[in-house]
């Protein structure tokens, strides 16, 4: 099995690591960012008819003010975000399996128009369509100092998992081009893949921007290596 390097922040990195280990992969954790709560002013609940969270970090770091929106229909991108909302006391959470644009379209189909999106300071592009969406930042991703162990662990044949364009940019800054030719890259989206730059042994993104889809591609690389 090839070595898998997971670059996403904790606690999500731990979830990915557990799934990768269950598939028999050798895992190394090298988070490039750490989520940090920021002060925010909760807008009035009466102004909205739905709540959207696109990251479990938003649920974890929004603080007690999140609870005032429990009466709103809640929508989440990804199972981890949905589980975090359920743990926070939200019921009947609708889970989107695609990206933010896909869940926005679902919200509109369900007849909602005024949506509160609690998110990070940096958000992936989202097509809101007919929705009147207010985005409020409740956390930021803070870059961690460059770790020399990342280069040491990136042995030939290793697979790097990149979960955002910002992570791709930071990875490109830390892995020089002359060290990329024997490393494989799996990015969560084409934008994240592009941000990583060129020169990798291989680079690909799954059809759906999901952690499990990335691991499926990684497993295919591992199985191909074993043949």
JSON list of C-alpha atoms in Angstrom, two decimals:
[
{"chain": "A", "resi": 1, "resn": "UNK", "atom": "CA", "xyz": [0.00, 0.00, 0.00]},
{"chain": "A", "resi": 2, "resn": "UNK", "atom": "CA", "xyz": [1.13, 3.54, -0.75]},
{"chain": "A", "resi": 3, "resn": "UNK", "atom": "CA", "xyz": [1.49, 6.12, 2.01]},
{"chain": "A", "resi": 4, "resn": "UNK", "atom": "CA", "xyz": [-1.37, 8.62, 2.31]},
{"chain": "A", "resi": 5, "resn": "UNK", "atom": "CA", "xyz": [-0.65, 12.16, 3.50]},
{"chain": "A", "resi": 6, "resn": "UNK", "atom": "CA", "xyz": [-3.72, 13.97, 4.83]},
{"chain": "A", "resi": 7, "resn": "UNK", "atom": "CA", "xyz": [-3.43, 17.75, 4.80]},
{"chain": "A", "resi": 8, "resn": "UNK", "atom": "CA", "xyz": [-6.88, 18.88, 5.94]},
{"chain": "A", "resi": 9, "resn": "UNK", "atom": "CA", "xyz": [-7.44, 20.49, 9.37]},
{"chain": "A", "resi": 10, "resn": "UNK", "atom": "CA", "xyz": [-8.45, 18.63, 12.49]},
{"chain": "A", "resi": 11, "resn": "UNK", "atom": "CA", "xyz": [-10.85, 17.20, 13.50]},
{"chain": "A", "resi": 12, "resn": "UNK", "atom": "CA", "xyz": [-11.73, 16.31, 9.90]},
{"chain": "A", "resi": 13, "resn": "UNK", "atom": "CA", "xyz": [-8.20, 15.01, 9.33]},
{"chain": "A", "resi": 14, "resn": "UNK", "atom": "CA", "xyz": [-8.74, 12.38, 12.00]},
{"chain": "A", "resi": 15, "resn": "UNK", "atom": "CA", "xyz": [-11.97, 11.19, 10.35]},
{"chain": "A", "resi": 16, "resn": "UNK", "atom": "CA", "xyz": [-10.24, 10.84, 6.99]},
{"chain": "A", "resi": 17, "resn": "UNK", "atom": "CA", "xyz": [-7.30, 9.08, 8.63]},
{"chain": "A", "resi": 18, "resn": "UNK", "atom": "CA", "xyz": [-9.57, 6.52, 10.29]},
{"chain": "A", "resi": 19, "resn": "UNK", "atom": "CA", "xyz": [-11.28, 5.71, 6.99]},
{"chain": "A", "resi": 20, "resn": "UNK", "atom": "CA", "xyz": [-7.94, 5.45, 5.17]},
{"chain": "A", "resi": 21, "resn": "UNK", "atom": "CA", "xyz": [-6.51, 3.17, 7.86]},
{"chain": "A", "resi": 22, "resn": "UNK", "atom": "CA", "xyz": [-9.60, 0.95, 7.63]},
{"chain": "A", "resi": 23, "resn": "UNK", "atom": "CA", "xyz": [-8.80, 0.53, 3.93]},
{"chain": "A", "resi": 24, "resn": "UNK", "atom": "CA", "xyz": [-5.32, -0.67, 4.85]},
{"chain": "A", "resi": 25, "resn": "UNK", "atom": "CA", "xyz": [-3.46, 2.52, 3.95]},
{"chain": "A", "resi": 26, "resn": "UNK", "atom": "CA", "xyz": [-0.40, 3.84, 5.76]},
{"chain": "A", "resi": 27, "resn": "UNK", "atom": "CA", "xyz": [-1.45, 7.28, 7.02]},
{"chain": "A", "resi": 28, "resn": "UNK", "atom": "CA", "xyz": [0.46, 10.42, 7.90]},
{"chain": "A", "resi": 29, "resn": "UNK", "atom": "CA", "xyz": [-1.28, 13.57, 9.19]},
{"chain": "A", "resi": 30, "resn": "UNK", "atom": "CA", "xyz": [0.05, 16.99, 8.21]},
{"chain": "A", "resi": 31, "resn": "UNK", "atom": "CA", "xyz": [-2.71, 19.61, 8.64]},
{"chain": "A", "resi": 32, "resn": "UNK", "atom": "CA", "xyz": [-1.85, 22.83, 6.84]},
{"chain": "A", "resi": 33, "resn": "UNK", "atom": "CA", "xyz": [-4.53, 24.90, 8.63]},
{"chain": "A", "resi": 34, "resn": "UNK", "atom": "CA", "xyz": [-6.36, 25.01, 11.95]},
{"chain": "A", "resi": 35, "resn": "UNK", "atom": "CA", "xyz": [-9.92, 26.37, 12.36]},
{"chain": "A", "resi": 36, "resn": "UNK", "atom": "CA", "xyz": [-10.33, 29.30, 14.73]},
{"chain": "A", "resi": 37, "resn": "UNK", "atom": "CA", "xyz": [-13.58, 30.79, 16.02]},
{"chain": "A", "resi": 38, "resn": "UNK", "atom": "CA", "xyz": [-14.20, 34.50, 15.40]},
{"chain": "A", "resi": 39, "resn": "UNK", "atom": "CA", "xyz": [-16.66, 36.92, 16.94]},
{"chain": "A", "resi": 40, "resn": "UNK", "atom": "CA", "xyz": [-19.92, 37.31, 15.04]},
{"chain": "A", "resi": 41, "resn": "UNK", "atom": "CA", "xyz": [-23.27, 38.99, 15.53]},
{"chain": "A", "resi": 42, "resn": "UNK", "atom": "CA", "xyz": [-26.25, 36.64, 15.07]},
{"chain": "A", "resi": 43, "resn": "UNK", "atom": "CA", "xyz": [-28.85, 38.19, 12.75]},
{"chain": "A", "resi": 44, "resn": "UNK", "atom": "CA", "xyz": [-32.53, 37.92, 13.80]},
{"chain": "A", "resi": 45, "resn": "UNK", "atom": "CA", "xyz": [-34.00, 34.46, 13.30]},
{"chain": "A", "resi": 46, "resn": "UNK", "atom": "CA", "xyz": [-37.22, 35.97, 11.91]},
{"chain": "A", "resi": 47, "resn": "UNK", "atom": "CA", "xyz": [-35.33, 37.17, 8.83]},
{"chain": "A", "resi": 48, "resn": "UNK", "atom": "CA", "xyz": [-34.78, 33.62, 7.56]},
{"chain": "A", "resi": 49, "resn": "UNK", "atom": "CA", "xyz": [-36.72, 30.52, 6.63]},
{"chain": "A", "resi": 50, "resn": "UNK", "atom": "CA", "xyz": [-33.75, 28.12, 6.38]},
{"chain": "A", "resi": 51, "resn": "UNK", "atom": "CA", "xyz": [-30.26, 27.60, 7.78]},
{"chain": "A", "resi": 52, "resn": "UNK", "atom": "CA", "xyz": [-27.27, 26.35, 5.78]},
{"chain": "A", "resi": 53, "resn": "UNK", "atom": "CA", "xyz": [-23.96, 24.97, 7.05]},
{"chain": "A", "resi": 54, "resn": "UNK", "atom": "CA", "xyz": [-21.33, 23.84, 4.57]},
{"chain": "A", "resi": 55, "resn": "UNK", "atom": "CA", "xyz": [-18.72, 22.71, 7.11]},
{"chain": "A", "resi": 56, "resn": "UNK", "atom": "CA", "xyz": [-18.80, 20.96, 10.45]},
{"chain": "A", "resi": 57, "resn": "UNK", "atom": "CA", "xyz": [-16.36, 23.63, 11.63]},
{"chain": "A", "resi": 58, "resn": "UNK", "atom": "CA", "xyz": [-19.17, 26.16, 11.34]},
{"chain": "A", "resi": 59, "resn": "UNK", "atom": "CA", "xyz": [-21.27, 24.09, 13.71]},
{"chain": "A", "resi": 60, "resn": "UNK", "atom": "CA", "xyz": [-18.45, 23.53, 16.20]},
{"chain": "A", "resi": 61, "resn": "UNK", "atom": "CA", "xyz": [-17.21, 27.12, 16.25]},
{"chain": "A", "resi": 62, "resn": "UNK", "atom": "CA", "xyz": [-20.42, 29.15, 15.97]},
{"chain": "A", "resi": 63, "resn": "UNK", "atom": "CA", "xyz": [-20.85, 28.93, 19.73]},
{"chain": "A", "resi": 64, "resn": "UNK", "atom": "CA", "xyz": [-24.06, 29.12, 21.78]},
{"chain": "A", "resi": 65, "resn": "UNK", "atom": "CA", "xyz": [-25.67, 31.62, 19.38]},
{"chain": "A", "resi": 66, "resn": "UNK", "atom": "CA", "xyz": [-26.18, 28.77, 16.90]},
{"chain": "A", "resi": 67, "resn": "UNK", "atom": "CA", "xyz": [-28.91, 27.36, 19.14]},
{"chain": "A", "resi": 68, "resn": "UNK", "atom": "CA", "xyz": [-31.30, 30.23, 18.41]},
{"chain": "A", "resi": 69, "resn": "UNK", "atom": "CA", "xyz": [-31.72, 28.87, 14.87]},
{"chain": "A", "resi": 70, "resn": "UNK", "atom": "CA", "xyz": [-32.88, 25.38, 15.89]},
{"chain": "A", "resi": 71, "resn": "UNK", "atom": "CA", "xyz": [-36.40, 26.20, 14.79]},
{"chain": "A", "resi": 72, "resn": "UNK", "atom": "CA", "xyz": [-35.32, 26.71, 11.16]},
{"chain": "A", "resi": 73, "resn": "UNK", "atom": "CA", "xyz": [-35.12, 23.93, 8.58]},
{"chain": "A", "resi": 74, "resn": "UNK", "atom": "CA", "xyz": [-31.44, 23.01, 8.52]},
{"chain": "A", "resi": 75, "resn": "UNK", "atom": "CA", "xyz": [-29.39, 22.03, 5.48]},
{"chain": "A", "resi": 76, "resn": "UNK", "atom": "CA", "xyz": [-25.86, 20.64, 5.48]},
{"chain": "A", "resi": 77, "resn": "UNK", "atom": "CA", "xyz": [-23.20, 19.83, 2.92]},
{"chain": "A", "resi": 78, "resn": "UNK", "atom": "CA", "xyz": [-21.81, 16.42, 3.77]},
{"chain": "A", "resi": 79, "resn": "UNK", "atom": "CA", "xyz": [-22.54, 13.82, 6.39]},
{"chain": "A", "resi": 80, "resn": "UNK", "atom": "CA", "xyz": [-20.06, 15.19, 8.93]},
{"chain": "A", "resi": 81, "resn": "UNK", "atom": "CA", "xyz": [-21.76, 18.60, 8.89]},
{"chain": "A", "resi": 82, "resn": "UNK", "atom": "CA", "xyz": [-25.18, 16.98, 9.20]},
{"chain": "A", "resi": 83, "resn": "UNK", "atom": "CA", "xyz": [-24.05, 14.88, 12.16]},
{"chain": "A", "resi": 84, "resn": "UNK", "atom": "CA", "xyz": [-22.60, 17.95, 13.85]},
{"chain": "A", "resi": 85, "resn": "UNK", "atom": "CA", "xyz": [-25.94, 19.76, 13.45]},
{"chain": "A", "resi": 86, "resn": "UNK", "atom": "CA", "xyz": [-27.82, 16.77, 14.85]},
{"chain": "A", "resi": 87, "resn": "UNK", "atom": "CA", "xyz": [-25.45, 16.66, 17.84]},
{"chain": "A", "resi": 88, "resn": "UNK", "atom": "CA", "xyz": [-26.17, 20.38, 18.35]},
{"chain": "A", "resi": 89, "resn": "UNK", "atom": "CA", "xyz": [-29.89, 19.66, 18.68]},
{"chain": "A", "resi": 90, "resn": "UNK", "atom": "CA", "xyz": [-31.15, 20.24, 15.14]},
{"chain": "A", "resi": 91, "resn": "UNK", "atom": "CA", "xyz": [-33.77, 17.79, 13.88]},
{"chain": "A", "resi": 92, "resn": "UNK", "atom": "CA", "xyz": [-34.64, 16.71, 10.34]},
{"chain": "A", "resi": 93, "resn": "UNK", "atom": "CA", "xyz": [-31.39, 17.97, 8.87]},
{"chain": "A", "resi": 94, "resn": "UNK", "atom": "CA", "xyz": [-31.30, 17.68, 5.07]},
{"chain": "A", "resi": 95, "resn": "UNK", "atom": "CA", "xyz": [-27.92, 16.39, 3.91]},
{"chain": "A", "resi": 96, "resn": "UNK", "atom": "CA", "xyz": [-26.54, 17.39, 0.52]},
{"chain": "A", "resi": 97, "resn": "UNK", "atom": "CA", "xyz": [-24.15, 14.98, -1.16]},
{"chain": "A", "resi": 98, "resn": "UNK", "atom": "CA", "xyz": [-22.82, 17.49, -3.68]},
{"chain": "A", "resi": 99, "resn": "UNK", "atom": "CA", "xyz": [-21.35, 20.96, -3.28]},
{"chain": "A", "resi": 100, "resn": "UNK", "atom": "CA", "xyz": [-22.82, 24.22, -2.02]},
{"chain": "A", "resi": 101, "resn": "UNK", "atom": "CA", "xyz": [-24.53, 24.97, -5.32]},
{"chain": "A", "resi": 102, "resn": "UNK", "atom": "CA", "xyz": [-26.32, 21.61, -5.22]},
{"chain": "A", "resi": 103, "resn": "UNK", "atom": "CA", "xyz": [-27.66, 22.13, -1.70]},
{"chain": "A", "resi": 104, "resn": "UNK", "atom": "CA", "xyz": [-28.72, 25.70, -2.60]},
{"chain": "A", "resi": 105, "resn": "UNK", "atom": "CA", "xyz": [-30.77, 24.29, -5.46]},
{"chain": "A", "resi": 106, "resn": "UNK", "atom": "CA", "xyz": [-32.35, 21.79, -3.04]},
{"chain": "A", "resi": 107, "resn": "UNK", "atom": "CA", "xyz": [-33.23, 24.58, -0.60]},
{"chain": "A", "resi": 108, "resn": "UNK", "atom": "CA", "xyz": [-34.93, 26.50, -3.41]},
{"chain": "A", "resi": 109, "resn": "UNK", "atom": "CA", "xyz": [-36.86, 23.40, -4.54]},
{"chain": "A", "resi": 110, "resn": "UNK", "atom": "CA", "xyz": [-38.11, 23.00, -0.98]},
{"chain": "A", "resi": 111, "resn": "UNK", "atom": "CA", "xyz": [-39.69, 26.45, -1.23]},
{"chain": "A", "resi": 112, "resn": "UNK", "atom": "CA", "xyz": [-37.33, 28.46, 0.96]},
{"chain": "A", "resi": 113, "resn": "UNK", "atom": "CA", "xyz": [-36.00, 31.84, -0.11]},
{"chain": "A", "resi": 114, "resn": "UNK", "atom": "CA", "xyz": [-34.31, 33.60, 2.82]},
{"chain": "A", "resi": 115, "resn": "UNK", "atom": "CA", "xyz": [-31.30, 31.57, 3.94]},
{"chain": "A", "resi": 116, "resn": "UNK", "atom": "CA", "xyz": [-28.70, 32.14, 6.64]},
{"chain": "A", "resi": 117, "resn": "UNK", "atom": "CA", "xyz": [-25.35, 30.56, 5.73]},
{"chain": "A", "resi": 118, "resn": "UNK", "atom": "CA", "xyz": [-22.95, 30.23, 8.66]},
{"chain": "A", "resi": 119, "resn": "UNK", "atom": "CA", "xyz": [-19.51, 29.64, 7.20]},
{"chain": "A", "resi": 120, "resn": "UNK", "atom": "CA", "xyz": [-15.82, 30.40, 7.28]},
{"chain": "A", "resi": 121, "resn": "UNK", "atom": "CA", "xyz": [-14.19, 33.57, 6.07]},
{"chain": "A", "resi": 122, "resn": "UNK", "atom": "CA", "xyz": [-13.27, 31.73, 2.86]},
{"chain": "A", "resi": 123, "resn": "UNK", "atom": "CA", "xyz": [-16.00, 29.84, 1.04]},
{"chain": "A", "resi": 124, "resn": "UNK", "atom": "CA", "xyz": [-15.96, 27.79, -2.15]},
{"chain": "A", "resi": 125, "resn": "UNK", "atom": "CA", "xyz": [-17.89, 29.41, -5.03]},
{"chain": "A", "resi": 126, "resn": "UNK", "atom": "CA", "xyz": [-21.61, 28.75, -4.72]},
{"chain": "A", "resi": 127, "resn": "UNK", "atom": "CA", "xyz": [-24.47, 29.47, -7.11]},
{"chain": "A", "resi": 128, "resn": "UNK", "atom": "CA", "xyz": [-27.33, 30.71, -4.93]},
{"chain": "A", "resi": 129, "resn": "UNK", "atom": "CA", "xyz": [-29.83, 31.07, -7.77]},
{"chain": "A", "resi": 130, "resn": "UNK", "atom": "CA", "xyz": [-33.09, 32.63, -6.59]},
{"chain": "A", "resi": 131, "resn": "UNK", "atom": "CA", "xyz": [-32.14, 32.41, -2.92]},
{"chain": "A", "resi": 132, "resn": "UNK", "atom": "CA", "xyz": [-31.69, 35.51, -0.81]},
{"chain": "A", "resi": 133, "resn": "UNK", "atom": "CA", "xyz": [-28.67, 34.25, 1.11]},
{"chain": "A", "resi": 134, "resn": "UNK", "atom": "CA", "xyz": [-26.90, 36.03, 3.94]},
{"chain": "A", "resi": 135, "resn": "UNK", "atom": "CA", "xyz": [-23.45, 34.62, 4.66]},
{"chain": "A", "resi": 136, "resn": "UNK", "atom": "CA", "xyz": [-22.02, 35.21, 8.13]},
{"chain": "A", "resi": 137, "resn": "UNK", "atom": "CA", "xyz": [-18.48, 34.14, 8.95]},
{"chain": "A", "resi": 138, "resn": "UNK", "atom": "CA", "xyz": [-18.14, 32.33, 12.29]},
{"chain": "A", "resi": 139, "resn": "UNK", "atom": "CA", "xyz": [-14.60, 30.96, 11.89]},
{"chain": "A", "resi": 140, "resn": "UNK", "atom": "CA", "xyz": [-11.40, 31.34, 9.92]},
{"chain": "A", "resi": 141, "resn": "UNK", "atom": "CA", "xyz": [-8.72, 28.92, 8.82]},
{"chain": "A", "resi": 142, "resn": "UNK", "atom": "CA", "xyz": [-5.33, 29.90, 10.23]},
{"chain": "A", "resi": 143, "resn": "UNK", "atom": "CA", "xyz": [-2.25, 28.66, 8.40]},
{"chain": "A", "resi": 144, "resn": "UNK", "atom": "CA", "xyz": [0.09, 26.52, 10.48]},
{"chain": "A", "resi": 145, "resn": "UNK", "atom": "CA", "xyz": [3.89, 26.94, 10.29]},
{"chain": "A", "resi": 146, "resn": "UNK", "atom": "CA", "xyz": [5.58, 24.90, 7.59]},
{"chain": "A", "resi": 147, "resn": "UNK", "atom": "CA", "xyz": [6.50, 21.47, 8.96]},
{"chain": "A", "resi": 148, "resn": "UNK", "atom": "CA", "xyz": [9.76, 19.94, 7.65]},
{"chain": "A", "resi": 149, "resn": "UNK", "atom": "CA", "xyz": [8.31, 16.52, 8.47]},
{"chain": "A", "resi": 150, "resn": "UNK", "atom": "CA", "xyz": [5.90, 16.91, 5.54]},
{"chain": "A", "resi": 151, "resn": "UNK", "atom": "CA", "xyz": [8.78, 16.66, 3.06]},
{"chain": "A", "resi": 152, "resn": "UNK", "atom": "CA", "xyz": [10.34, 13.83, 5.04]},
{"chain": "A", "resi": 153, "resn": "UNK", "atom": "CA", "xyz": [7.10, 11.84, 5.02]},
{"chain": "A", "resi": 154, "resn": "UNK", "atom": "CA", "xyz": [6.45, 12.48, 1.32]},
{"chain": "A", "resi": 155, "resn": "UNK", "atom": "CA", "xyz": [8.38, 9.40, 0.24]},
{"chain": "A", "resi": 156, "resn": "UNK", "atom": "CA", "xyz": [8.31, 8.28, -3.43]},
{"chain": "A", "resi": 157, "resn": "UNK", "atom": "CA", "xyz": [4.91, 6.90, -4.39]},
{"chain": "A", "resi": 158, "resn": "UNK", "atom": "CA", "xyz": [3.05, 8.74, -1.62]},
{"chain": "A", "resi": 159, "resn": "UNK", "atom": "CA", "xyz": [-0.44, 10.15, -2.24]},
{"chain": "A", "resi": 160, "resn": "UNK", "atom": "CA", "xyz": [-1.33, 13.62, -0.99]},
{"chain": "A", "resi": 161, "resn": "UNK", "atom": "CA", "xyz": [-4.99, 14.43, -0.31]},
{"chain": "A", "resi": 162, "resn": "UNK", "atom": "CA", "xyz": [-5.86, 18.10, -0.85]},
{"chain": "A", "resi": 163, "resn": "UNK", "atom": "CA", "xyz": [-9.27, 19.23, 0.41]},
{"chain": "A", "resi": 164, "resn": "UNK", "atom": "CA", "xyz": [-9.34, 22.90, -0.72]},
{"chain": "A", "resi": 165, "resn": "UNK", "atom": "CA", "xyz": [-7.74, 25.36, -3.15]},
{"chain": "A", "resi": 166, "resn": "UNK", "atom": "CA", "xyz": [-6.09, 27.17, -0.23]},
{"chain": "A", "resi": 167, "resn": "UNK", "atom": "CA", "xyz": [-4.52, 23.90, 0.89]},
{"chain": "A", "resi": 168, "resn": "UNK", "atom": "CA", "xyz": [-3.35, 23.37, -2.67]},
{"chain": "A", "resi": 169, "resn": "UNK", "atom": "CA", "xyz": [-1.65, 26.76, -2.73]},
{"chain": "A", "resi": 170, "resn": "UNK", "atom": "CA", "xyz": [0.04, 26.10, 0.60]},
{"chain": "A", "resi": 171, "resn": "UNK", "atom": "CA", "xyz": [1.14, 22.64, -0.50]},
{"chain": "A", "resi": 172, "resn": "UNK", "atom": "CA", "xyz": [2.62, 24.04, -3.71]},
{"chain": "A", "resi": 173, "resn": "UNK", "atom": "CA", "xyz": [4.63, 26.49, -1.60]},
{"chain": "A", "resi": 174, "resn": "UNK", "atom": "CA", "xyz": [6.01, 23.70, 0.60]},
{"chain": "A", "resi": 175, "resn": "UNK", "atom": "CA", "xyz": [6.75, 20.97, -1.96]},
{"chain": "A", "resi": 176, "resn": "UNK", "atom": "CA", "xyz": [9.29, 22.23, -4.53]},
{"chain": "A", "resi": 177, "resn": "UNK", "atom": "CA", "xyz": [8.78, 21.17, -8.13]},
{"chain": "A", "resi": 178, "resn": "UNK", "atom": "CA", "xyz": [11.88, 18.99, -8.11]},
{"chain": "A", "resi": 179, "resn": "UNK", "atom": "CA", "xyz": [10.27, 16.85, -5.38]},
{"chain": "A", "resi": 180, "resn": "UNK", "atom": "CA", "xyz": [6.90, 16.29, -7.09]},
{"chain": "A", "resi": 181, "resn": "UNK", "atom": "CA", "xyz": [7.64, 13.86, -9.90]},
{"chain": "A", "resi": 182, "resn": "UNK", "atom": "CA", "xyz": [7.23, 10.75, -7.75]},
{"chain": "A", "resi": 183, "resn": "UNK", "atom": "CA", "xyz": [4.28, 12.01, -5.67]},
{"chain": "A", "resi": 184, "resn": "UNK", "atom": "CA", "xyz": [0.60, 11.50, -6.51]},
{"chain": "A", "resi": 185, "resn": "UNK", "atom": "CA", "xyz": [-2.06, 14.14, -5.91]},
{"chain": "A", "resi": 186, "resn": "UNK", "atom": "CA", "xyz": [-5.78, 13.72, -5.27]},
{"chain": "A", "resi": 187, "resn": "UNK", "atom": "CA", "xyz": [-7.70, 16.98, -4.89]},
{"chain": "A", "resi": 188, "resn": "UNK", "atom": "CA", "xyz": [-11.30, 17.44, -3.84]},
{"chain": "A", "resi": 189, "resn": "UNK", "atom": "CA", "xyz": [-12.11, 19.59, -6.89]},
{"chain": "A", "resi": 190, "resn": "UNK", "atom": "CA", "xyz": [-10.55, 20.76, -10.16]},
{"chain": "A", "resi": 191, "resn": "UNK", "atom": "CA", "xyz": [-9.94, 24.16, -8.56]},
{"chain": "A", "resi": 192, "resn": "UNK", "atom": "CA", "xyz": [-8.01, 22.55, -5.70]},
{"chain": "A", "resi": 193, "resn": "UNK", "atom": "CA", "xyz": [-6.06, 20.45, -8.19]},
{"chain": "A", "resi": 194, "resn": "UNK", "atom": "CA", "xyz": [-5.09, 23.52, -10.23]},
{"chain": "A", "resi": 195, "resn": "UNK", "atom": "CA", "xyz": [-3.95, 25.34, -7.09]},
{"chain": "A", "resi": 196, "resn": "UNK", "atom": "CA", "xyz": [-1.39, 22.59, -6.42]},
{"chain": "A", "resi": 197, "resn": "UNK", "atom": "CA", "xyz": [0.56, 23.46, -9.54]},
{"chain": "A", "resi": 198, "resn": "UNK", "atom": "CA", "xyz": [2.24, 21.09, -11.98]},
{"chain": "A", "resi": 199, "resn": "UNK", "atom": "CA", "xyz": [4.91, 18.42, -11.95]},
{"chain": "A", "resi": 200, "resn": "UNK", "atom": "CA", "xyz": [3.18, 15.67, -9.95]},
{"chain": "A", "resi": 201, "resn": "UNK", "atom": "CA", "xyz": [3.45, 12.00, -10.91]},
{"chain": "A", "resi": 202, "resn": "UNK", "atom": "CA", "xyz": [-0.32, 12.08, -11.29]},
{"chain": "A", "resi": 203, "resn": "UNK", "atom": "CA", "xyz": [-3.08, 14.49, -10.32]},
{"chain": "A", "resi": 204, "resn": "UNK", "atom": "CA", "xyz": [-6.83, 13.92, -10.32]},
{"chain": "A", "resi": 205, "resn": "UNK", "atom": "CA", "xyz": [-10.09, 15.01, -8.72]},
{"chain": "A", "resi": 206, "resn": "UNK", "atom": "CA", "xyz": [-13.22, 12.91, -8.13]},
{"chain": "A", "resi": 207, "resn": "UNK", "atom": "CA", "xyz": [-16.50, 13.51, -9.95]},
{"chain": "A", "resi": 208, "resn": "UNK", "atom": "CA", "xyz": [-18.10, 14.43, -6.61]},
{"chain": "A", "resi": 209, "resn": "UNK", "atom": "CA", "xyz": [-16.30, 16.68, -4.10]},
{"chain": "A", "resi": 210, "resn": "UNK", "atom": "CA", "xyz": [-16.43, 14.18, -1.25]},
{"chain": "A", "resi": 211, "resn": "UNK", "atom": "CA", "xyz": [-13.88, 12.68, 1.10]},
{"chain": "A", "resi": 212, "resn": "UNK", "atom": "CA", "xyz": [-14.99, 9.11, 0.36]},
{"chain": "A", "resi": 213, "resn": "UNK", "atom": "CA", "xyz": [-14.63, 9.70, -3.37]},
{"chain": "A", "resi": 214, "resn": "UNK", "atom": "CA", "xyz": [-11.07, 10.93, -2.84]},
{"chain": "A", "resi": 215, "resn": "UNK", "atom": "CA", "xyz": [-10.25, 7.82, -0.83]},
{"chain": "A", "resi": 216, "resn": "UNK", "atom": "CA", "xyz": [-11.72, 5.64, -3.55]},
{"chain": "A", "resi": 217, "resn": "UNK", "atom": "CA", "xyz": [-9.30, 7.20, -6.04]},
{"chain": "A", "resi": 218, "resn": "UNK", "atom": "CA", "xyz": [-6.45, 6.70, -3.58]},
{"chain": "A", "resi": 219, "resn": "UNK", "atom": "CA", "xyz": [-7.39, 3.04, -3.16]},
{"chain": "A", "resi": 220, "resn": "UNK", "atom": "CA", "xyz": [-7.37, 2.59, -6.94]},
{"chain": "A", "resi": 221, "resn": "UNK", "atom": "CA", "xyz": [-3.83, 3.98, -7.04]},
{"chain": "A", "resi": 222, "resn": "UNK", "atom": "CA", "xyz": [-2.80, 1.63, -4.25]},
{"chain": "A", "resi": 223, "resn": "UNK", "atom": "CA", "xyz": [-4.33, -1.40, -5.95]},
{"chain": "A", "resi": 224, "resn": "UNK", "atom": "CA", "xyz": [-2.68, -0.47, -9.22]},
{"chain": "A", "resi": 225, "resn": "UNK", "atom": "CA", "xyz": [0.66, -0.22, -7.46]},
{"chain": "A", "resi": 226, "resn": "UNK", "atom": "CA", "xyz": [0.19, -3.68, -5.93]},
{"chain": "A", "resi": 227, "resn": "UNK", "atom": "CA", "xyz": [-0.37, -5.34, -9.31]}
]
